[in-house]
Coordinates of C-alpha atoms and ligand atoms in Angstrom, one line a residue:
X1 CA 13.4 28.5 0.9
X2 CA 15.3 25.8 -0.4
X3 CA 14.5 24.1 -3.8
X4 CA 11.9 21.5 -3.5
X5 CA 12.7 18.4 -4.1
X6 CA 11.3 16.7 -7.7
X7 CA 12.1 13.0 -8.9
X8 CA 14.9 12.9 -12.0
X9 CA 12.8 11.2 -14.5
X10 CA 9.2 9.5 -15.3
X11 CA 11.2 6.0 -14.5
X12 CA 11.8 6.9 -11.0
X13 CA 8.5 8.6 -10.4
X14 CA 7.1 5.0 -11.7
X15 CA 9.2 2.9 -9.5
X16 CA 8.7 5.2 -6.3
X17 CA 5.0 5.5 -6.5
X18 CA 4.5 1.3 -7.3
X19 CA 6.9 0.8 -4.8
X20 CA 4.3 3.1 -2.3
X21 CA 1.7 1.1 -4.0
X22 CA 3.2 -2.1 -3.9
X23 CA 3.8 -3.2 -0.4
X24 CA 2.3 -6.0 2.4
X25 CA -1.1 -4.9 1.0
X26 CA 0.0 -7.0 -2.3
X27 CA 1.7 -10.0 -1.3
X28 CA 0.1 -10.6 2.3
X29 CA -3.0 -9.6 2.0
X30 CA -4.0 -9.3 -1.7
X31 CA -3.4 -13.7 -1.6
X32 CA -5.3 -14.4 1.7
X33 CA -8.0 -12.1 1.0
X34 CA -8.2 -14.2 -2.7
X35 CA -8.3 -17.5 -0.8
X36 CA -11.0 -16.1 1.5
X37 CA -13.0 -14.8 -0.9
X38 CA -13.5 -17.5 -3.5
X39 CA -10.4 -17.4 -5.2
X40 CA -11.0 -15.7 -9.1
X41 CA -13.8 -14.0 -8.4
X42 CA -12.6 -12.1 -6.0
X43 CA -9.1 -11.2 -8.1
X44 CA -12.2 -10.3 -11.1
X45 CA -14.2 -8.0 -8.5
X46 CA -10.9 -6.4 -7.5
X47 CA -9.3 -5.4 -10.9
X48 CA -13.0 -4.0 -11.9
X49 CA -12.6 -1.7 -9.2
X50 CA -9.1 -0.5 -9.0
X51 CA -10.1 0.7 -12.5
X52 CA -13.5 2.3 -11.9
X53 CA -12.8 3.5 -8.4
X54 CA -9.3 3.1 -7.5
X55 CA -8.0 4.7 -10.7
X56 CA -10.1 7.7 -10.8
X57 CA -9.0 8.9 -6.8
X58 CA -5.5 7.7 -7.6
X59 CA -5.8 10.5 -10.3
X60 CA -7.1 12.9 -8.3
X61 CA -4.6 12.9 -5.6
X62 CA -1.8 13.0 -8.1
X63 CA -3.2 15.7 -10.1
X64 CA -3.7 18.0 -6.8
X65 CA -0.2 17.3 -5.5
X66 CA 1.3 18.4 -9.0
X67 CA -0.7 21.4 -9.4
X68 CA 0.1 22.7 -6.3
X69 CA 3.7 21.4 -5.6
X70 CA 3.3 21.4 -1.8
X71 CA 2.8 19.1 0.5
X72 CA -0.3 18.1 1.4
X73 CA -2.0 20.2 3.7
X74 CA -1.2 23.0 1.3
X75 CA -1.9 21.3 -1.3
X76 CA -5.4 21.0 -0.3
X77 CA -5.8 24.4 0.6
X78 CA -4.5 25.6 -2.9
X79 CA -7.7 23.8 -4.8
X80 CA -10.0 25.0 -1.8
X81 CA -12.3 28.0 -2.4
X82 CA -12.7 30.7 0.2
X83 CA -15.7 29.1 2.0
X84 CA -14.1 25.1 2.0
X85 CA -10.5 26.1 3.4
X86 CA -11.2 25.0 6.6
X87 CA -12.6 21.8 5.1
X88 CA -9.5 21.3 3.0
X89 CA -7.1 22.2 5.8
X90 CA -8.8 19.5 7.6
X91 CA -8.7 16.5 5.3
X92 CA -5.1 17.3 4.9
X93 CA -4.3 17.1 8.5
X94 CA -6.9 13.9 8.6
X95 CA -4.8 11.9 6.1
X96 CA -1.7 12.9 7.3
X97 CA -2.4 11.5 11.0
X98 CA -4.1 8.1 8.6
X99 CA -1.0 8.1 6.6
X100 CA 0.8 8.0 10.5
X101 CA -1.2 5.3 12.2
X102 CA -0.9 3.1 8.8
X103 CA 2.8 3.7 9.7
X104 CA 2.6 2.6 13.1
X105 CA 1.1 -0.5 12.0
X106 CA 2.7 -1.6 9.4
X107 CA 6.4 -1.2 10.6
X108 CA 5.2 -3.5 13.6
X109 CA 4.8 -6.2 10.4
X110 CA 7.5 -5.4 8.9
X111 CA 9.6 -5.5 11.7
X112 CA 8.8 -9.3 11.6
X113 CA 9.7 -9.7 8.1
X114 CA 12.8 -8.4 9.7
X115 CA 13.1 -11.0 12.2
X116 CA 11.8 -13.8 9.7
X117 CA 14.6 -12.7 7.1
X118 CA 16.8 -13.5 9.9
X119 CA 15.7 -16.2 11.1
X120 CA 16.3 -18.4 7.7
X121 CA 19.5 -17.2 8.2
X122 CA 19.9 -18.5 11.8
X123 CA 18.7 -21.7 10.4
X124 CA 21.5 -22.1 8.0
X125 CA 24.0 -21.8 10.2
X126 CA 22.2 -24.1 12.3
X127 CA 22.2 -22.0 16.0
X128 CA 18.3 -22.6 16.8
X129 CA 17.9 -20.8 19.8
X130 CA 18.3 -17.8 17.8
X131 CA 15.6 -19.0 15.8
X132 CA 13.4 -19.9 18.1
X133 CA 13.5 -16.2 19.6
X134 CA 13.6 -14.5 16.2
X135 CA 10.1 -16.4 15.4
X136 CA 8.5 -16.1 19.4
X137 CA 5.9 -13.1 19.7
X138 CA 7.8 -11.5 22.6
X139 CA 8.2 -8.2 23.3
X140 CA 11.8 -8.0 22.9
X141 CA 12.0 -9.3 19.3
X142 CA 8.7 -7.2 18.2
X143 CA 10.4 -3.9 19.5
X144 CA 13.8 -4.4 18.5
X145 CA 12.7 -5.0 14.6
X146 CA 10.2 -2.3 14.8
X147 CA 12.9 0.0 15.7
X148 CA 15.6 -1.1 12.9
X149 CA 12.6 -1.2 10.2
X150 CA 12.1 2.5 11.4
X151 CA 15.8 3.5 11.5
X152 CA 16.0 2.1 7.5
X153 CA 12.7 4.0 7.3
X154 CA 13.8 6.9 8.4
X155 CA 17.2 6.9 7.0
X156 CA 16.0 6.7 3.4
X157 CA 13.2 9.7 3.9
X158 CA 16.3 12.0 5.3
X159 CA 18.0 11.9 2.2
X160 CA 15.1 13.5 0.1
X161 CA 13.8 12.8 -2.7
X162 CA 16.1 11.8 -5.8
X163 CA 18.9 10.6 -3.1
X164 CA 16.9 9.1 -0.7
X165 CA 13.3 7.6 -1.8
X166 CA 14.1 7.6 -5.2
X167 CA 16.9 5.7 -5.2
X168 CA 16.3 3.4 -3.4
X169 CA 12.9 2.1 -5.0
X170 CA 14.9 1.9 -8.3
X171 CA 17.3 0.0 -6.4
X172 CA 15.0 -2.2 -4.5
X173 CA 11.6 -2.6 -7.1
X174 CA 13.5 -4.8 -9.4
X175 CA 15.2 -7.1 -7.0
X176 CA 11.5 -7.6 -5.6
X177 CA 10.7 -8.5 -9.5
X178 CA 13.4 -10.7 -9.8
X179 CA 12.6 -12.2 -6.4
X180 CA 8.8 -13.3 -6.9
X181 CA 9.5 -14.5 -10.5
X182 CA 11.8 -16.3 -9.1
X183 CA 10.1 -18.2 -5.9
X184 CA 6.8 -18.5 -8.2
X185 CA 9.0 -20.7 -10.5
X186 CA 10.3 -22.5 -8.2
X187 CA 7.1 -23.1 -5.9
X188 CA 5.3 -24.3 -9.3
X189 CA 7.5 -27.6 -10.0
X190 CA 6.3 -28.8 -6.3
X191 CA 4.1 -31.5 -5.9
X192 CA 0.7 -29.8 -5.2
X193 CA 1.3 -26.1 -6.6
X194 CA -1.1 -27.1 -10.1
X195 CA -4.0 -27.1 -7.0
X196 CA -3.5 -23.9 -5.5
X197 CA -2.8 -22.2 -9.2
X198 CA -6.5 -24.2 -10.5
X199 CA -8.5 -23.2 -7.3
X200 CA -7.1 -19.3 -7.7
X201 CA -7.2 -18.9 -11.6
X202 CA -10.7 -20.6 -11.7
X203 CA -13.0 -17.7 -10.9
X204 CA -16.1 -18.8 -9.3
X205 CA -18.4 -16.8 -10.9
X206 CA -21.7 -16.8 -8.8
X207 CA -19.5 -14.8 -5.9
X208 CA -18.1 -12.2 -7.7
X209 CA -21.3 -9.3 -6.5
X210 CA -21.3 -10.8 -3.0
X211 CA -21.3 -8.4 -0.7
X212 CA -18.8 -9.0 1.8
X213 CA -16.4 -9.8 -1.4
X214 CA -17.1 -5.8 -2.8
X215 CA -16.3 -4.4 0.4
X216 CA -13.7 -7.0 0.7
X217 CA -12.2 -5.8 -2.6
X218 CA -13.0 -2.0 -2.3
X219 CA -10.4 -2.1 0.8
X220 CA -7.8 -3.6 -0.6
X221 CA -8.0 -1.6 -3.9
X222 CA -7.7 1.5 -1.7
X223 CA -5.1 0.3 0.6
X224 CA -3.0 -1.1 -2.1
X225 CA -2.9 1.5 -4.4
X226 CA -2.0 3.9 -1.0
X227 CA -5.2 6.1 -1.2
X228 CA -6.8 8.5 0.7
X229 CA -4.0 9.6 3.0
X230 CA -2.2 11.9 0.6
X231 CA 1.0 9.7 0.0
X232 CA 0.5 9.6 -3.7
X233 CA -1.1 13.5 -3.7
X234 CA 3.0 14.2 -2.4
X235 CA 4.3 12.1 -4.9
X236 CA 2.5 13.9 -7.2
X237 CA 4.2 17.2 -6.2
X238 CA 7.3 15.8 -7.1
X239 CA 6.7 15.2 -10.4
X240 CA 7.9 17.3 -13.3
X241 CA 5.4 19.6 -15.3
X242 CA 6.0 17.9 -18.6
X243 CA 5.4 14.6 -17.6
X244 CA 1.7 13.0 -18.7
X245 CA -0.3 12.0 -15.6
X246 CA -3.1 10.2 -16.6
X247 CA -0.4 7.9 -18.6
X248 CA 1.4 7.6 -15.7
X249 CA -0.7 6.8 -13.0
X250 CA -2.5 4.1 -15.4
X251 CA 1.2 2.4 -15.5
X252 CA 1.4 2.4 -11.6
X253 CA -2.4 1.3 -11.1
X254 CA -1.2 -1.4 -13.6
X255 CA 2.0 -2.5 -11.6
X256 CA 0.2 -2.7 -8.8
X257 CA -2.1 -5.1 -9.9
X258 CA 0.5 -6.8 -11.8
X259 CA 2.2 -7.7 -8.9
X260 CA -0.6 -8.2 -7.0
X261 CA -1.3 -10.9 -8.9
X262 CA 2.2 -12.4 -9.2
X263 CA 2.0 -12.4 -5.4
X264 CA -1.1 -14.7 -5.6
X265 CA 0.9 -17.2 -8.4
X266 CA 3.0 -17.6 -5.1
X267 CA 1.4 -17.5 -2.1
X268 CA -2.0 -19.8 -3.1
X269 CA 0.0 -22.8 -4.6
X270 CA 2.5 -22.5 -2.0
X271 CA -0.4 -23.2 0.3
X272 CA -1.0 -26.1 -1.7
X273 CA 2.1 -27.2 -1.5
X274 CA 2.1 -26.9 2.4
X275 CA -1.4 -29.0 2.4
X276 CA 0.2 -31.7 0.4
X277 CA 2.9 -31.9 2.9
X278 CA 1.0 -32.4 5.8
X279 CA 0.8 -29.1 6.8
X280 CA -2.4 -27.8 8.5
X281 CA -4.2 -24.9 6.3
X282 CA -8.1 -24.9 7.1
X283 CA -9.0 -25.0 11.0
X284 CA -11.6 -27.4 12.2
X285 CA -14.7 -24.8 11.0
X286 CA -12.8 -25.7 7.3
X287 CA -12.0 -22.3 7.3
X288 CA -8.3 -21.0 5.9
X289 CA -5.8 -20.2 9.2
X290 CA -6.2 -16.5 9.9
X291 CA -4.0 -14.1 7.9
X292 CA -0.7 -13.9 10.4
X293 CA -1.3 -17.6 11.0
X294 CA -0.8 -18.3 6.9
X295 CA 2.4 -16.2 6.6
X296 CA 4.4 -17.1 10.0
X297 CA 2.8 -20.8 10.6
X298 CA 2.1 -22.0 7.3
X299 CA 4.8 -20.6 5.1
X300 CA 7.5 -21.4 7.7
X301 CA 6.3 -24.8 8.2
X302 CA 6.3 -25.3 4.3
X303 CA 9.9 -24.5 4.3
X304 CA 10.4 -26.7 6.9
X305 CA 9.3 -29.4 4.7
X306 CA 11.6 -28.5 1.7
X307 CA 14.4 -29.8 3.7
X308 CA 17.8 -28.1 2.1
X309 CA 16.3 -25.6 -0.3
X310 CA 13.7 -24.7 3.0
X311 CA 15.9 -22.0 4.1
X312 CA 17.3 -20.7 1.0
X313 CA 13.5 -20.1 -0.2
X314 CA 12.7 -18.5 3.3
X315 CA 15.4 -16.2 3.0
X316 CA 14.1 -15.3 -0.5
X317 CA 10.4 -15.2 0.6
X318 CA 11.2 -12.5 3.7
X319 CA 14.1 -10.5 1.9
X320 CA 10.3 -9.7 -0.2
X321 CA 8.5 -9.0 2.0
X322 CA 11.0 -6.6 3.5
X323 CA 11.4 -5.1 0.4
X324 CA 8.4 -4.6 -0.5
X325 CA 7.3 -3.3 2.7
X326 CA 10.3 -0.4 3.0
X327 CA 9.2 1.0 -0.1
X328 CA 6.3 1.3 1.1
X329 CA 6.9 3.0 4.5
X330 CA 9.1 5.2 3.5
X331 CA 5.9 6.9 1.2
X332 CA 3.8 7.1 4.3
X333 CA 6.1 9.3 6.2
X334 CA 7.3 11.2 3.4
X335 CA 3.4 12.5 3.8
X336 CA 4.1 14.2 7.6
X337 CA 7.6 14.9 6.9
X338 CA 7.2 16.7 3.7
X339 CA 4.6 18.8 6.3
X340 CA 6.9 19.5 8.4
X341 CA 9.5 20.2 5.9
X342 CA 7.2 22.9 4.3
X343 CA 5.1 24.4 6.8
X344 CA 6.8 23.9 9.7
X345 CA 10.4 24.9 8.7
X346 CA 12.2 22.3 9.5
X347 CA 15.2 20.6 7.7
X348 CA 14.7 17.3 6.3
X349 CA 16.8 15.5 8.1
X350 CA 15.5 17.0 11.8
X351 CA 11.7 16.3 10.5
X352 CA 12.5 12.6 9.4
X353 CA 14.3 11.9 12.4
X354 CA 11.4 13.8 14.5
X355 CA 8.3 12.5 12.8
X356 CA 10.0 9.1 12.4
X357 CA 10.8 8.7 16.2
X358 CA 7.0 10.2 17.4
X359 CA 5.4 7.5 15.2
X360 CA 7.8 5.2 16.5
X361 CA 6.3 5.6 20.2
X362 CA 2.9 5.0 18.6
X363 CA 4.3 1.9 17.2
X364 CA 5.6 0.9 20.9
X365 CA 2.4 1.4 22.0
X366 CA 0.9 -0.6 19.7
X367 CA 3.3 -3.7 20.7
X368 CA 2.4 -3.2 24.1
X369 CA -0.7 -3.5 23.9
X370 CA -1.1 -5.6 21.0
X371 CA -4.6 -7.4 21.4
X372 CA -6.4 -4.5 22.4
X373 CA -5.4 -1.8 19.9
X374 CA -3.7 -2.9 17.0
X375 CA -6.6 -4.6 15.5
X376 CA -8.5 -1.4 16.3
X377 CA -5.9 0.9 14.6
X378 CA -5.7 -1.4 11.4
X379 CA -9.5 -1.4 11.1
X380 CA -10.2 2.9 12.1
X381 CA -7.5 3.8 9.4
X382 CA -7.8 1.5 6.8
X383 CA -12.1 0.6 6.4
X384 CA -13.2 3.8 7.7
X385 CA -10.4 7.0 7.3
X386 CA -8.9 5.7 4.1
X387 CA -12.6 5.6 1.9
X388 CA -13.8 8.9 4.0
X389 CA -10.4 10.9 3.1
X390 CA -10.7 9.4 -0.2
X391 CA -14.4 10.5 -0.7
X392 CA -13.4 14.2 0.5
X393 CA -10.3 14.2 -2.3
X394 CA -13.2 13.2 -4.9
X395 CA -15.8 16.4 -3.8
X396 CA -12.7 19.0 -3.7
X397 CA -11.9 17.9 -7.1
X398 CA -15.2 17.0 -8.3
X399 CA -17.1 20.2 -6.4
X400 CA -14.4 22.8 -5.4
X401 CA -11.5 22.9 -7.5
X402 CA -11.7 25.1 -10.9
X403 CA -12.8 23.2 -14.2
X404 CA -10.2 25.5 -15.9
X405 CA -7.4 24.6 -13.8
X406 CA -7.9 21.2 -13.5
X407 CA -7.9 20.8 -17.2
X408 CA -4.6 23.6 -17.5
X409 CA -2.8 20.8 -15.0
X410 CA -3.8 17.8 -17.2
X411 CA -3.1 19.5 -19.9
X412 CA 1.0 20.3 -18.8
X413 CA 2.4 17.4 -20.3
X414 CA -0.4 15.9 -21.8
X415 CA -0.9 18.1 -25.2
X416 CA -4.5 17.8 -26.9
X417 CA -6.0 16.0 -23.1
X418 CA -9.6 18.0 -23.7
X419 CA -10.2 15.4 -26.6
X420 CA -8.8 12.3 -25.0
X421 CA -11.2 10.1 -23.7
X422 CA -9.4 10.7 -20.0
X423 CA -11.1 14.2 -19.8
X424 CA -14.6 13.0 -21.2
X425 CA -14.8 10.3 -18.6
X426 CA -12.8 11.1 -15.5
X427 CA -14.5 14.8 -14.3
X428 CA -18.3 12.8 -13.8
X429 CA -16.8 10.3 -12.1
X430 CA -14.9 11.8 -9.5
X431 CA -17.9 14.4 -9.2
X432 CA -20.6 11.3 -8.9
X433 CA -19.8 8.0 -9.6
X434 CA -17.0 7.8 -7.2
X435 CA -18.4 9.3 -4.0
X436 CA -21.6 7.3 -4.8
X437 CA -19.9 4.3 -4.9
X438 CA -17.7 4.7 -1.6
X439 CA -20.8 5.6 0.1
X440 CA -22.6 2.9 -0.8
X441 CA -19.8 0.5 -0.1
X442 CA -19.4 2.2 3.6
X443 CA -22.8 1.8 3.9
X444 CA -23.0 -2.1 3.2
X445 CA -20.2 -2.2 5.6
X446 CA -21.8 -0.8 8.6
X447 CA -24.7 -3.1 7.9
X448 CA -22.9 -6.1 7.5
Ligands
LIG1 N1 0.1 0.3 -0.6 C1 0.9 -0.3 0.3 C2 0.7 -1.8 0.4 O1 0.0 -2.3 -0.4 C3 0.8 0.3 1.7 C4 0.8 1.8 1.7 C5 1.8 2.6 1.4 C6 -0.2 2.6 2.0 N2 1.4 3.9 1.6 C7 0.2 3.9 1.9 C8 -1.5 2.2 2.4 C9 -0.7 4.9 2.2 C10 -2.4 3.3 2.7 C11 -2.0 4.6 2.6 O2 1.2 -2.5 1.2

């Protein structure tokens, strides 16, 4: 069999797995679930649990996909025990259809980034039926940019690992760095940006155990870190044997929120900046315009306002978003691809192509029938797959897979780990604490 693939150094397995990490989920929804959810409190609530909960599974998932160096479905059958193979077989396959649907979805949103990108461009040059098309919810634009997202997608992925994925998050992560710093600094010396920073860095204290806000929180510190699908398990196989995981995956947990809150220094007093230009941000309930509403109405009518620098700024905002979102895609199908690589047989190239093109139909499904299903897919894979794979990936490591050898993995690259305060903490928590907490948190959400 050919070699596997493995990333060339820690730096790229860093920027690859916080480019997965950091995606749409950061600087879309990260800032309106903030602005829905009582600004700092709910940036407080969500940085306690990506360490508590997020952390630990992100652990997990990395440390199985290194020990076994496979993708996931084996993976998952090399911690299993005789009696729990069919279990682990299972959750493999289960994550690898999520990590699919999340596909399907998201490249349907980033297909509009796409279009948006685009359309700042048309803007420029001043030809504003082009525009006007690039930013209508028709068919024809939805698909097209669906497809190209997926062809970029899918190109990258068919290169492998070092030439493909790798390369191009350490291309791409610090242009996205360079780009937020960059708007943020700008949006800031606008007349009313010090509003929008106030209301989000002001955390408003009484909210931060309301319940809505956990579950609220809970999601989006599973969604953004890319849990409980196996993307960051098959990252995990790529990485070397001397390389310290626990160290490592603390750094991308880190990024993420990092950015995640960079994304809100934007997004929140640019909204601020839109209401002070006459913009509309709260419907008549007083309520904030619904998620798409804030990044394709509000935004682009806040560049609108800018006059000159309107466009330049849009092109900025949506070459982000872009960004952000390709590095992203590309490690949800690297998680069926690297399954069809391995257990199928297949070359890379024929399985990107393959997988890439199936989940591509999905997608086309998805546009045409956009009000019925796509809300339905975003909800069954993110609030109820994601947490339920990501509990399973917490009892196989917790219940099923060898003391010993979990230790012997932590212990490659990380000399002396049975003293650190990693291996004292982190084996209760995955075995209780975690399970009990995504349980309880599903629970509250079927009740609310
Ligand atoms: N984490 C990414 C974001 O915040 C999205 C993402 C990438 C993802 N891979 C994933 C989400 C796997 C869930 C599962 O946008």
């Amino acid at each position: 069999m050919a070699a596997r693939g493995e990333f060339s150094s820690r730096m790229a397995f860093v920027l690859a797995a916080s480019g997965s990490a950091i995606g749409l989920g950061n600087i879309w929804g990260f800032p309106i679930q903030v602005a829905e959810n009582g600004g700092g409190a709910f940036v407080f609530t969500y940085i306690i649990l990506t360490f508590l909960l997020a952390y630990p599974i992100l652990m997990a998932e990395l440390l199985i996909g290194r020990h076994a160096k496979k993708d996931t479905v084996s993976s998952m059958l090399a911690i299993s025990s005789e009696r729990t193979r069919p279990l682990a077989a299972l959750t493999g396959v289960w994550g690898m259809l999520t990590a699919s649907f999340i596909l399907s979805f998201y490249a349907i949103v980033a297909g509009w980034m796409i279009a948006f990108f685009l359309a700042a461009g048309a803007d420029m040059v001043g030809i504003s039926d082009v525009k006007q098309w690039l930013t209508d919810f028709s068919l024809s634009r939805n698909i097209i940019f669906c497809v190209l997202f997926y062809l970029l997608t899918i190109t990258i992925v068919s290169r492998g690992i070092a030439a493909g994925i790798e390369r191009w998050s350490t291309r791409l992560m610090p242009m996205l760095l360079v780009l937020i710093l960059v708007l943020i600094a700008y949006i800031a010396t606008l007349p009313g940006a010090a509003e929008g920073w106030r209301v989000y860095l002001q955390p408003d204290f009484a909210r931060v155990l309301d319940p809505k806000l956990v579950i609220s929180a809970l999601g989006q510190a599973f969604f953004s870190l890319s849990l409980g699908v196996g993307t960051m398990m098959v990252y995990g196989s790529y990485v070397s044997k001397s390389e310290n995981l626990p160290k490592l995956g603390a750094i991308v947990a880190g990024l993420d929120i990092g950015i995640a809150i960079l994304a809100g220094l934007l997004v929140i007093p640019a909204m601020y900046v839109a209401l002070h230009n006459g913009v509309t941000i709260y419907n008549e309930a007083g309520q904030l315009i619904d998620s798409d509403g804030l990044i394709f109405n509000v935004l682009p009518a806040l560049f609108e306002t800018m006059g000159g620098a309107g466009a330049i700024v849009a092109l900025l905002f949506f070459s982000l978003m872009t960004i952000a979102a390709l590095t992203s895609s590309i490690s949800m199908l690297e998680v069926p691809v690297a399954y069809a690589i391995e257990r199928r047989k297949m070359p890379r190239a024929k399985a990107a192509m393959l997988v890439g093109l199936s989940i591509l139909a999905v997608s086309v499904i998805l546009i045409f029938n956009f009000n019925a299903l796509f809300g339905l897919v975003v909800d069954l894979t993110t609030r109820y797959s994601e947490p339920l794979i990501g509990l399973l990936f917490c009892l196989f490591v917790g219940w099923v897979w060898r003391r010993d050898q979990i230790l012997g993995e932590i212990k490659q690259g990380f000399e002396g780990a049975e003293h650190s305060l990693f291996w004292r903490i982190w084996p209760g928590y995955v075995r209780f604490v975690c399970p009990l907490v995504v349980l309880a948190v599903m629970a509250q959400s079927f009740l609310a």
